[in-house]
Short mmCIF file of C-alpha atoms and ligand atoms in Angstrom, two decimals:
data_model
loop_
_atom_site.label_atom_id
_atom_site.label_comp_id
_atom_site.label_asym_id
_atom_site.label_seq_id
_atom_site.Cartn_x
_atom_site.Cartn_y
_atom_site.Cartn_z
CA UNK A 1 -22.23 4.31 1.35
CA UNK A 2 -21.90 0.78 0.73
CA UNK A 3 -21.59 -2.31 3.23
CA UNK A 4 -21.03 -6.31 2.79
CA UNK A 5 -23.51 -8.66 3.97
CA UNK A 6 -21.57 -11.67 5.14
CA UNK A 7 -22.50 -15.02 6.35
CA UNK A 8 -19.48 -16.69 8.14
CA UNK A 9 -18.23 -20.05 8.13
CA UNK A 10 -17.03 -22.28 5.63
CA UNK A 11 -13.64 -23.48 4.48
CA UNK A 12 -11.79 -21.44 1.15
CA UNK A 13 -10.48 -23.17 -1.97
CA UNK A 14 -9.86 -22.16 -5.25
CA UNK A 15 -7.39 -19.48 -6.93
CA UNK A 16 -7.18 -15.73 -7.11
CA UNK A 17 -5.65 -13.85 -9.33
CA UNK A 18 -3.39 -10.60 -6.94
CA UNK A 19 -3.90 -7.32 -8.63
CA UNK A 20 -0.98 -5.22 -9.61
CA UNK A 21 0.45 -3.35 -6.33
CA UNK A 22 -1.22 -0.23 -5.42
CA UNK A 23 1.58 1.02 -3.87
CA UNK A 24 4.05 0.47 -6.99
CA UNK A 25 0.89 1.96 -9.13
CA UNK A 26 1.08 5.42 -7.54
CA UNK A 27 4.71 6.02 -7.77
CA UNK A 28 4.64 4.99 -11.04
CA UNK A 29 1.88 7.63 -12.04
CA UNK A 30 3.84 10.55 -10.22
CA UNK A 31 7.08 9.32 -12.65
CA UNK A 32 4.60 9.98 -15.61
CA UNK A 33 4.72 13.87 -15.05
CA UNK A 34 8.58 13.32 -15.67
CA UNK A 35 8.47 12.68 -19.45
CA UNK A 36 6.58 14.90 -22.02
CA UNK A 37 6.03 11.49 -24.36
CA UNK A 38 3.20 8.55 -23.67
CA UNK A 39 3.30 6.60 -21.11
CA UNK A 40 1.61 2.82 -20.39
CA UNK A 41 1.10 1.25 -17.12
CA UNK A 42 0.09 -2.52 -17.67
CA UNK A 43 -2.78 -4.21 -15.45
CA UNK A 44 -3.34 -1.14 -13.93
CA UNK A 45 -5.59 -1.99 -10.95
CA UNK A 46 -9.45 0.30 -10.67
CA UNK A 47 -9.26 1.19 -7.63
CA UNK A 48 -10.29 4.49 -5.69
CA UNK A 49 -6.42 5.47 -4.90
CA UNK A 50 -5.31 5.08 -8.37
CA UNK A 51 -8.50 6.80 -9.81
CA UNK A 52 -7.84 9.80 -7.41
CA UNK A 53 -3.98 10.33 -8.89
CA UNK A 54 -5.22 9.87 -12.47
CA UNK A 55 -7.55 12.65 -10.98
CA UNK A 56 -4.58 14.86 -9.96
CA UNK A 57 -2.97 13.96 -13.08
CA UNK A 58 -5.55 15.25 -15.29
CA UNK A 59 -5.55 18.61 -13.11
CA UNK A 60 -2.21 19.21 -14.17
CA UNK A 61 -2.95 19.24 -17.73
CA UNK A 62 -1.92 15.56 -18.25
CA UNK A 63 -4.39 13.49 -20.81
CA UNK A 64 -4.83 9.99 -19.27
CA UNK A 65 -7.39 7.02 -20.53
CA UNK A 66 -7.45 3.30 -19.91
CA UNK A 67 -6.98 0.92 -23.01
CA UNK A 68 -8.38 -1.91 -21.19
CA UNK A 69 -6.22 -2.40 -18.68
CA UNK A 70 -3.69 -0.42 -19.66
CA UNK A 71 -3.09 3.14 -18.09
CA UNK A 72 -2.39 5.60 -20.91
CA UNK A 73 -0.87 9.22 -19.25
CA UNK A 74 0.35 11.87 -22.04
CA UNK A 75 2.15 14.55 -20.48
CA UNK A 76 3.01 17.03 -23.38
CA UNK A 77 -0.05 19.61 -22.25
CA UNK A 78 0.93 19.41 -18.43
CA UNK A 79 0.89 23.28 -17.78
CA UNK A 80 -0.31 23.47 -14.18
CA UNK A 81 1.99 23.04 -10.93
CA UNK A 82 -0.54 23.17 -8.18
CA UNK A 83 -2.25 20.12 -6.63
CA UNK A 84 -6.25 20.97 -5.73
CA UNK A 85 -6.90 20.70 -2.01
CA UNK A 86 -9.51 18.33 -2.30
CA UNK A 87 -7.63 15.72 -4.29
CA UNK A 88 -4.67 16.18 -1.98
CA UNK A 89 -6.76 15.42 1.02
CA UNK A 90 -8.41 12.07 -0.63
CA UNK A 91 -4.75 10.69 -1.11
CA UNK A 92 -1.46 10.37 1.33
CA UNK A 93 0.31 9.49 -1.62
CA UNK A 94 -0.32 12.90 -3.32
CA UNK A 95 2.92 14.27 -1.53
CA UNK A 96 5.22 12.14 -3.51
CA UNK A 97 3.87 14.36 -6.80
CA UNK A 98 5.97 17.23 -5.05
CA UNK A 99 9.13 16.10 -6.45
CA UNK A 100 8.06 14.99 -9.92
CA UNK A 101 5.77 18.31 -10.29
CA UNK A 102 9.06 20.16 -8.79
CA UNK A 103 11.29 18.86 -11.46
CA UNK A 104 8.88 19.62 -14.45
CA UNK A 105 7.77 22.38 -13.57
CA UNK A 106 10.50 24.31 -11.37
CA UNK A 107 7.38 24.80 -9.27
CA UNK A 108 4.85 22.76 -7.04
CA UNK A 109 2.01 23.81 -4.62
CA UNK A 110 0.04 21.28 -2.61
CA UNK A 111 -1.96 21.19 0.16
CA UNK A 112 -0.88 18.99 3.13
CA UNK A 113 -1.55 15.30 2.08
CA UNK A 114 -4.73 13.39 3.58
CA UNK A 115 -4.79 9.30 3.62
CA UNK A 116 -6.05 6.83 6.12
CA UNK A 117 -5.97 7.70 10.02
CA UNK A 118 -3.91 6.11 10.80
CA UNK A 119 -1.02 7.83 12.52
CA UNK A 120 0.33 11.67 12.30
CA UNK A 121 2.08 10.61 8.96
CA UNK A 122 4.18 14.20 9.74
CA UNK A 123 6.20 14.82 6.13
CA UNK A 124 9.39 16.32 7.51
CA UNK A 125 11.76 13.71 5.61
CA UNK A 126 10.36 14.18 2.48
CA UNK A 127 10.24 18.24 2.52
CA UNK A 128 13.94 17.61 4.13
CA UNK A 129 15.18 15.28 1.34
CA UNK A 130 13.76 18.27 -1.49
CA UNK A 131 15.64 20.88 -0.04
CA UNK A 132 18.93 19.42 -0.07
CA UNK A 133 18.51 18.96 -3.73
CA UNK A 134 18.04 22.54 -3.66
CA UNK A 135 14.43 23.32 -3.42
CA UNK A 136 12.88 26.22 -1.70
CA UNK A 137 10.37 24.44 0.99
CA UNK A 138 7.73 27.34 2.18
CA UNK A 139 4.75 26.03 4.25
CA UNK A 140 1.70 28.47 5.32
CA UNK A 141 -2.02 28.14 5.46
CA UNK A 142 -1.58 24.21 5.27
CA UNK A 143 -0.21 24.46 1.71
CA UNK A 144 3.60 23.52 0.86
CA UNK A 145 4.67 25.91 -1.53
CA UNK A 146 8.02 24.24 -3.29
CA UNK A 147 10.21 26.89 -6.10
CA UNK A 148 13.51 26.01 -7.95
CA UNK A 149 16.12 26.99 -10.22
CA UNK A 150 17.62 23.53 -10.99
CA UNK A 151 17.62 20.71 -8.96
CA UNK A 152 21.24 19.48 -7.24
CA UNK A 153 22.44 15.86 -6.59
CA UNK A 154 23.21 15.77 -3.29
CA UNK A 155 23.50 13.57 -0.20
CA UNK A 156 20.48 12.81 1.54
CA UNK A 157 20.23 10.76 5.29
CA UNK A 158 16.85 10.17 6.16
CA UNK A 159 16.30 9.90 9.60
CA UNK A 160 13.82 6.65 8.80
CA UNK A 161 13.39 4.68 6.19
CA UNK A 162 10.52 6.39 5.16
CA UNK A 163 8.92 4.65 1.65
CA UNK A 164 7.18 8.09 0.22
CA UNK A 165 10.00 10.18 1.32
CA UNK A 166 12.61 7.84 -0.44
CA UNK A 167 10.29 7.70 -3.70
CA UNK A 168 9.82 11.15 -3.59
CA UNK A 169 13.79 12.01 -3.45
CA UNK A 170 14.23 9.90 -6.36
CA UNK A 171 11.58 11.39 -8.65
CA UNK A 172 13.32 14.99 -7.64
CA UNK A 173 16.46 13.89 -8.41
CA UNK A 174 16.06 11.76 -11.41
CA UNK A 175 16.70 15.07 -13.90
CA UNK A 176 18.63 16.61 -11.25
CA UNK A 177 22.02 18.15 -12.40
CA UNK A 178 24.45 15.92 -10.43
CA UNK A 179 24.54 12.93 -8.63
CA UNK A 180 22.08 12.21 -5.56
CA UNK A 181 22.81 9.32 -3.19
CA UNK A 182 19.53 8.22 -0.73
CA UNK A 183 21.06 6.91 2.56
CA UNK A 184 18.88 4.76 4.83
CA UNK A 185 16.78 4.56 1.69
CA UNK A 186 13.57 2.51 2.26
CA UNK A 187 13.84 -1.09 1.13
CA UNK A 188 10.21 -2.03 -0.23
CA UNK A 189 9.51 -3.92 -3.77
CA UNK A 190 7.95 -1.04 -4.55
CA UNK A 191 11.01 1.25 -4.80
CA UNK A 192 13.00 -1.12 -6.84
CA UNK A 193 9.79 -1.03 -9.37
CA UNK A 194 10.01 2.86 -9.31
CA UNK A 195 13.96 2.68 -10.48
CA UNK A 196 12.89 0.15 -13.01
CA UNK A 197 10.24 2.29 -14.33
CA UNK A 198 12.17 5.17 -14.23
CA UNK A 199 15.63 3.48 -15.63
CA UNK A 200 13.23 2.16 -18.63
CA UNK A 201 12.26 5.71 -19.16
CA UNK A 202 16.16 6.63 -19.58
CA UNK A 203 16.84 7.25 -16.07
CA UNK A 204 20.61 5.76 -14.22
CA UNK A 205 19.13 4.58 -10.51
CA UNK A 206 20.69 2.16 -8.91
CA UNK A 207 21.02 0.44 -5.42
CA UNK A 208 16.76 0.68 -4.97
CA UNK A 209 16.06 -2.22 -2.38
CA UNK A 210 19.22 -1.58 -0.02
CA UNK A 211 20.18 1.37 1.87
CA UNK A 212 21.75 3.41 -0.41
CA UNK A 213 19.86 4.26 -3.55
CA UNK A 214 22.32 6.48 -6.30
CA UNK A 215 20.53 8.22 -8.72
CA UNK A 216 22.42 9.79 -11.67
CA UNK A 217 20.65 13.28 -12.94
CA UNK A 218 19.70 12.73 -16.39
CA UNK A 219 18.54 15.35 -18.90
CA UNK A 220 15.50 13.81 -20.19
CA UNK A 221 13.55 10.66 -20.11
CA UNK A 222 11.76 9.40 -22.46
CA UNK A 223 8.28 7.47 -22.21
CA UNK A 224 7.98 4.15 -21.42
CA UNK A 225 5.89 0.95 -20.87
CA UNK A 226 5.59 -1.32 -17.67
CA UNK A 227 3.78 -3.89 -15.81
CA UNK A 228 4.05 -3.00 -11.96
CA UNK A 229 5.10 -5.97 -9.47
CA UNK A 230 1.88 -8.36 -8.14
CA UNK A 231 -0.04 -6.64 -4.42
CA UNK A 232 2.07 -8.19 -1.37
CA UNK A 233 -0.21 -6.81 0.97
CA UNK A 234 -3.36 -8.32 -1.38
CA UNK A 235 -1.65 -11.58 -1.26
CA UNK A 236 -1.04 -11.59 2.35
CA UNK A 237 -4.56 -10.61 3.04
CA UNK A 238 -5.31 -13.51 1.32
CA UNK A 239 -3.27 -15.94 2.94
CA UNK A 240 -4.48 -15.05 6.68
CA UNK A 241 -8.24 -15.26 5.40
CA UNK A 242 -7.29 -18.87 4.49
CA UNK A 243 -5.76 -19.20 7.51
CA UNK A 244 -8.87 -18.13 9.52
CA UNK A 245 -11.38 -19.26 7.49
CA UNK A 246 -9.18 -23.29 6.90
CA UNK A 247 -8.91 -24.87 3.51
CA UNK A 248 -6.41 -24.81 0.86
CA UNK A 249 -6.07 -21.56 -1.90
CA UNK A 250 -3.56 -20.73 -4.33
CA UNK A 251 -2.64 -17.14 -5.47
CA UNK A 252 -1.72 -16.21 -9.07
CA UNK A 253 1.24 -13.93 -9.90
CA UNK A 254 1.97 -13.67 -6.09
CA UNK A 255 6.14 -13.42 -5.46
CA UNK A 256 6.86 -14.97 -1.90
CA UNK A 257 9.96 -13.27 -1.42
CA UNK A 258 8.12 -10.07 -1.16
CA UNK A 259 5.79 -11.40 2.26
CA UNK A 260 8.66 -13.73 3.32
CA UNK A 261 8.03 -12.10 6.50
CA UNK A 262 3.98 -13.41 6.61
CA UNK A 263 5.07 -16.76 5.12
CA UNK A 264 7.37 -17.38 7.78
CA UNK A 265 4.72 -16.32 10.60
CA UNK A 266 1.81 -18.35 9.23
CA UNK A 267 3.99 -21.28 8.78
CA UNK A 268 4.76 -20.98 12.72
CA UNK A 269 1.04 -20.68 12.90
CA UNK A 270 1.19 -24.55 11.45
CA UNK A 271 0.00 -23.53 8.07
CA UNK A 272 1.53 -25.42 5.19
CA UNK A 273 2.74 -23.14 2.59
CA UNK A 274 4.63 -24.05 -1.16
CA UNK A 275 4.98 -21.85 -4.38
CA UNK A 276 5.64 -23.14 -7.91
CA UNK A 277 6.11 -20.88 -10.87
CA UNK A 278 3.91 -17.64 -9.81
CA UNK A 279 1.61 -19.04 -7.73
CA UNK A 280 1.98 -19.53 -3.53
CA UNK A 281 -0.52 -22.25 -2.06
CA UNK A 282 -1.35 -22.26 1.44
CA UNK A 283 -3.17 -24.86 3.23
CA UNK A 284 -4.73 -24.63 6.68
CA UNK A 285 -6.03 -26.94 9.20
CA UNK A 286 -4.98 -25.86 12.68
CA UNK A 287 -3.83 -21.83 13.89
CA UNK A 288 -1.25 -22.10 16.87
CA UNK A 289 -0.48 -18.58 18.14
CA UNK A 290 2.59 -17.11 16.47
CA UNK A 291 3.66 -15.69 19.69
CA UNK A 292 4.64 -12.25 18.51
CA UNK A 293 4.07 -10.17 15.18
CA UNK A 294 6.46 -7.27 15.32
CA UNK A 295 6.08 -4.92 12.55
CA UNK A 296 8.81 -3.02 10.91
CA UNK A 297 10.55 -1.62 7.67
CA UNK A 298 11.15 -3.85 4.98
CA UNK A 299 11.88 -6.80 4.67
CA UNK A 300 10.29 -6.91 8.37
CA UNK A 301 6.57 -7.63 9.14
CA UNK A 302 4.73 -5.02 6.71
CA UNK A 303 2.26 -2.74 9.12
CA UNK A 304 -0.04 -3.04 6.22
CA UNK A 305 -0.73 -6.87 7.01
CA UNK A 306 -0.62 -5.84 11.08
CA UNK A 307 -4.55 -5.59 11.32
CA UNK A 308 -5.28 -8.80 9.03
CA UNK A 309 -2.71 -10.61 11.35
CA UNK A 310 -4.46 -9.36 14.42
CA UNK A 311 -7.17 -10.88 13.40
CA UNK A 312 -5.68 -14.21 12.93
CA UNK A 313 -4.34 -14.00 15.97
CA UNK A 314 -7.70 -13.86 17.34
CA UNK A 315 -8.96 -17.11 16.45
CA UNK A 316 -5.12 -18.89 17.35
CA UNK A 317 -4.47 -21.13 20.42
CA UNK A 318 -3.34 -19.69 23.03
CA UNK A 319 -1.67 -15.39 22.89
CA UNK A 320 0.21 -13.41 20.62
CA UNK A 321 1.29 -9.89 21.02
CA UNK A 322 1.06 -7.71 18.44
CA UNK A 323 3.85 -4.21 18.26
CA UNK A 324 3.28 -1.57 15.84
CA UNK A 325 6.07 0.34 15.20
CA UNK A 326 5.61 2.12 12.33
CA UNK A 327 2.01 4.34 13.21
CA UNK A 328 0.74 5.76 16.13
CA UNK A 329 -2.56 4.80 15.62
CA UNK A 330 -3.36 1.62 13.73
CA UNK A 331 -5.48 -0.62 16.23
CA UNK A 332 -8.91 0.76 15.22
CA UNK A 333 -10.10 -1.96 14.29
CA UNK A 334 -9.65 -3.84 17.40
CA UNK A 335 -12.81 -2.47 19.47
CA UNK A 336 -14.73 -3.86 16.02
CA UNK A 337 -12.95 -7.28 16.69
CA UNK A 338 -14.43 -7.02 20.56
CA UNK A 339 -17.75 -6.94 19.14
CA UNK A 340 -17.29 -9.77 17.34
CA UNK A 341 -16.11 -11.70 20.28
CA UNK A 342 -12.05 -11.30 20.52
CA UNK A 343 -9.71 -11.01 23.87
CA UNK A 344 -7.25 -7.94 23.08
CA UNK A 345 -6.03 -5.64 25.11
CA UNK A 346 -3.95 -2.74 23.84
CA UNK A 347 -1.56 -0.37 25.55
CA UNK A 348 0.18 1.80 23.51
CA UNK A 349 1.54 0.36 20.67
CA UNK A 350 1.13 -3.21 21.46
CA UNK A 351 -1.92 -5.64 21.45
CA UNK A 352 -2.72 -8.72 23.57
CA UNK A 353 -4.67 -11.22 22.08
CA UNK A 354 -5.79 -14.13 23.85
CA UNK A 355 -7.04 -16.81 21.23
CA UNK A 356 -10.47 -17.49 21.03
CA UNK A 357 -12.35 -20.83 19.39
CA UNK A 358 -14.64 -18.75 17.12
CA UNK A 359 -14.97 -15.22 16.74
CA UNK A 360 -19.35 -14.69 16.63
CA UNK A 361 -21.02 -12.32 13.57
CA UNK A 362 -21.29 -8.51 14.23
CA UNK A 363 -22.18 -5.11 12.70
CA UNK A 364 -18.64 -3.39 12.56
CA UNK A 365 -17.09 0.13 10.98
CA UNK A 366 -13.88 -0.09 9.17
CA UNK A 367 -12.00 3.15 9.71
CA UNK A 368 -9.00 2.56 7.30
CA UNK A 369 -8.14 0.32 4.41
CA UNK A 370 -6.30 -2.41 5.72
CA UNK A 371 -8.36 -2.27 9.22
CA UNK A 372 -11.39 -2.40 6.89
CA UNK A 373 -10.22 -5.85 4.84
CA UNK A 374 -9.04 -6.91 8.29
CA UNK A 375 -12.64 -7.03 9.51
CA UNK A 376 -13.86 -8.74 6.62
CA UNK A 377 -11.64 -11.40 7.43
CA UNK A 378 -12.84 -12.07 10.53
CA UNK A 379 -16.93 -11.80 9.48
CA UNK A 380 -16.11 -14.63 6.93
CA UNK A 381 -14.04 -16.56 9.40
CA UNK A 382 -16.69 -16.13 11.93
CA UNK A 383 -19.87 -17.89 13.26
CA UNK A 384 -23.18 -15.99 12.03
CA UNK A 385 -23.99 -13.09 9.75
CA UNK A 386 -21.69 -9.90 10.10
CA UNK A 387 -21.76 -6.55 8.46
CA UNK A 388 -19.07 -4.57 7.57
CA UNK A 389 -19.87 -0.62 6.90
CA UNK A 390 -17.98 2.20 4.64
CA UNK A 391 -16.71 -0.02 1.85
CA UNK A 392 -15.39 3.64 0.74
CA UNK A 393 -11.73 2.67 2.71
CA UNK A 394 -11.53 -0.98 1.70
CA UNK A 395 -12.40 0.55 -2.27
CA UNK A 396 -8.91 2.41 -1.87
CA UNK A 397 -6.79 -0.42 -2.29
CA UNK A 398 -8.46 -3.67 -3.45
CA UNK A 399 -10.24 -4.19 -6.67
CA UNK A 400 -13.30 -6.82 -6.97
CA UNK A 401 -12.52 -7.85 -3.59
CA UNK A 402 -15.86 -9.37 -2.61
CA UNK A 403 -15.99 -10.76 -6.24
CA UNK A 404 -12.52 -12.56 -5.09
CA UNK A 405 -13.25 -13.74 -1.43
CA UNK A 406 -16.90 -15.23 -2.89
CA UNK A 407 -14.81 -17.04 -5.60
CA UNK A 408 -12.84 -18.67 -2.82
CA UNK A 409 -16.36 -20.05 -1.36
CA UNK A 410 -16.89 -17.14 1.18
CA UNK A 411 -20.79 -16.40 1.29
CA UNK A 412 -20.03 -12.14 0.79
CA UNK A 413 -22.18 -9.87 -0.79
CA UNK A 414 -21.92 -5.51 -1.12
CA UNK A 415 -24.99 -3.97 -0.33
CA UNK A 416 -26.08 0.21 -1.06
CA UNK A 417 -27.14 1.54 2.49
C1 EPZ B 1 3.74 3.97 2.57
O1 EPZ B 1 3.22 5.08 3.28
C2 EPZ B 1 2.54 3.15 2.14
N1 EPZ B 1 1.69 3.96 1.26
C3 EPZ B 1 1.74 2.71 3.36
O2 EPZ B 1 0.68 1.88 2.91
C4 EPZ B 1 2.66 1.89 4.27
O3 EPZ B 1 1.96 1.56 5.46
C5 EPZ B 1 3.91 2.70 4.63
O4 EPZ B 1 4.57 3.15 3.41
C6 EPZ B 1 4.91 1.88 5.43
O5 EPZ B 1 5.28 0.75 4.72
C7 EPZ B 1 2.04 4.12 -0.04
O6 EPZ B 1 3.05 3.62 -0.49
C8 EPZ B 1 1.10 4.94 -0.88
P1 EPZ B 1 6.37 5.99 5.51
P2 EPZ B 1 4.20 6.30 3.72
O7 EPZ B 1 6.76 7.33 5.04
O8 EPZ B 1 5.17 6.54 2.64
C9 EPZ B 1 7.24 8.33 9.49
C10 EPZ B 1 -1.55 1.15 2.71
O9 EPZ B 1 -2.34 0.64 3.52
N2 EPZ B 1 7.53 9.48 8.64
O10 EPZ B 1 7.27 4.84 5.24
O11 EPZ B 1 3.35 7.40 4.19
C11 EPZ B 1 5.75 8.06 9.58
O12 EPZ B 1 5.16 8.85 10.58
C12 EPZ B 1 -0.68 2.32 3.13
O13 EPZ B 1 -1.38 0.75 1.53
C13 EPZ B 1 8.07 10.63 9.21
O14 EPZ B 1 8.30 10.68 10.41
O15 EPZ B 1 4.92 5.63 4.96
C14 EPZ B 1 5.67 6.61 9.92
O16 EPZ B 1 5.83 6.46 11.33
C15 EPZ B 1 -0.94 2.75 4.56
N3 EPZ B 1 8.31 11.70 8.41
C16 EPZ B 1 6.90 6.02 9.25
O17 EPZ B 1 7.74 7.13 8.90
C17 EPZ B 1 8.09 11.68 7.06
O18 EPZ B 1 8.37 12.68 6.37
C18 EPZ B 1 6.58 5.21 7.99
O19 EPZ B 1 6.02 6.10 7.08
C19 EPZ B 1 7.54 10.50 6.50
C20 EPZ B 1 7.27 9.41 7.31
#
């Protein structure tokens, strides 16, 4: 198990380069089980949840290898329609290989997805969504069993805009025979890089990034190559640790439309924030409390910058509540920001936090990913020398991450324990 050493204190400056986005990554390698030709996926990122779904790729019979940093998947040999337990467990985002693995194979067997804890993350919509396009849906023994003839176009209304569920409709439904239209689709960046991906492969999708997301069956799609949209989330976690920590960074390849939401908060916060060409600068001097952080869907506040914004909201003048909307469960990191000296109190799904000068260095646990880099914020931010234990969640979704924050001037270091 690993840990970072970190001694807080000190402004940031410099630039980063943002990663590509994990979340567009993983899609993307479920669509590569759709074609039996090569497939390349450009600046493909190293870390722990992409390595586990080459993993599960490679299980199936696909032959994957990295050409620098370029993702090579061959599907021809992919024989095998069942997704190992243990695999399945390491990775929430193993369910959305039910509808790709459904539609090349006729058949798919997985056990019931794992991820971070960080909510019941139930997967009703997205075993919903597969049989209206026709799929036989048996679940026993905490496997999902999935059979089919052909897959059907058909009309599907999720009950929320759920981001796997919508991704995995559309990799069902991509060779579908028929037409399938996605209502109360998911919005996210991510999506509309999946119907790229997919269209470049042959596919007809349209409408990815609004409500209603048509995808026209197609009989085959060929292979492709693609570079995946920059990390949001990476950049935002960025942008609040300059906030914290003061100073003035930019961030390479970084879109701001995608964290619109996060620019407009820390700019209420007082930071100053500008982009030209790829890059988004961000200068901060002085954090006034944003009030209120909401998250929601997209394009509202992503929950996956809630626990970096809580802490930023800990070292703000004056309070801010924070609402989480989308999981039941996503405030474990706050007893960690207690130790290190924060004022939140938390009743159900929303957090009080009453601003604080400095937060003070502690030992903390990070018990997801994004709770994990959230804590890491706040050691770097903070006065004294911190710890932050289990590197194994933060390794999930950001690559060289203490190589990046130590570029910036942030005194970080991983140690074995
Ligand atoms: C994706 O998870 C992301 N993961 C998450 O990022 C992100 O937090 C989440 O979308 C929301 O934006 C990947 O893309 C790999 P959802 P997903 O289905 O698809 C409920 C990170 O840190 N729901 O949009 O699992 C669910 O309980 C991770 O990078 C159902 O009720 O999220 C939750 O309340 C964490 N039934 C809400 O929808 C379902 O069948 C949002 O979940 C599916 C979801």
């Amino acid at each position: 198990m690993d840990k970072f050493v970190i001694e807080g204190g000190g402004r940031l400056s410099g630039e980063t380069e943002i990663q590509s986005a994990k979340n567009a990554v993983l899609p993307l390698l479920a669509a590569s089980v759709l074609t039996d030709e090569r497939v390349e996926i450009h600046k493909c990122p190293r870390i722990a949840d992409v390595m586990n779904m080459v993993g599960i790729l490679g299980e199936l019979g696909c032959k994957t290898h990295f050409e620098g940093d370029t993702m090579c998947i061959d599907s021809a040999d992919a024989a095998n329609h069942e997704i190992p337990a243990a695999l399945a467990k390491e990775l929430r985002s193993s369910v959305f290989m039910l509808g790709s693995v459904v539609s090349r194979f006729g058949r798919a067997r997985i056990a019931y997805p794992g991820g971070c804890d960080i909510g019941l993350r139930p997967i009703d919509l997205h075993l919903g969504g597969l049989r209206r396009l026709g799929v036989d849906v048996a679940e026993d023994g905490g496997y999902i069993d999935c059979s089919c003839g052909r897959l059907r176009g058909a009309e599907v209304l999720l009950d929320f805009p759920s981001v796997g569920a919508t991704e995995n409709i559309i990799l069902a439904s991509a060779k579908a025979e028929g037409t399938t239209v996605i209502r109360n689709a998911a919005k996210e960046p991510e999506i509309v890089d999946l119907q790229n991906f997919i269209n470049r492969m042959g596919g007809k999708i349209s409408g990815a990034g609004t409500a209603v997301i048509v995808v026209e069956g197609v009989k085959k799609l060929h292979g492709a190559a693609y570079t995946p949209i920059a990390d949001r989330i990476e950049a935002g976690t960025f942008l609040i640790a300059c906030a914290m920590c003061g100073g003035e960074i930019a961030l390479k390849h970084a879109d701001p439309v995608n964290i619109a939401s996060l620019l407009h908060k820390l700019r209420e916060i007082s930071c100053k924030i500008w982009s030209k060409n790829d890059k988004i600068y961000i200068e901060s001097k002085r954090r006034l409390s944003p009030k209120i952080v909401e998250t929601s869907p997209y394009p509202g506040f992503p929950t996956d910058l809630q626990a970096q914004m809580t802490a930023l909201a800990c070292v703000c003048e004056g309070a801010t509540v924070i609402v989480e909307n989308l999981f039941e469960t996503r405030f474990k990191h706050v007893p960690e920001l207690i130790r290190m000296g924060a004022d939140i109190t938390v009743r159900g799904r929303s957090a009080l936090v009453r601003g604080v000068p400095r937060l003070h260095g502690a030992d903390v646990f990070a018990s997801d990913l994004r709770g994990g880099a959230a804590l890491t914020l706040a050691a770097i931010s903070a006065e004294g020398l911190s710890s932050v234990t289990d590197l194994s969640y933060i390794d999930r979704g950001y690559s060289s991450f203490e190589y990046k924050l130590r570029a910036l001037g942030a005194r970080i270091r991983r140690v074995r324990v």
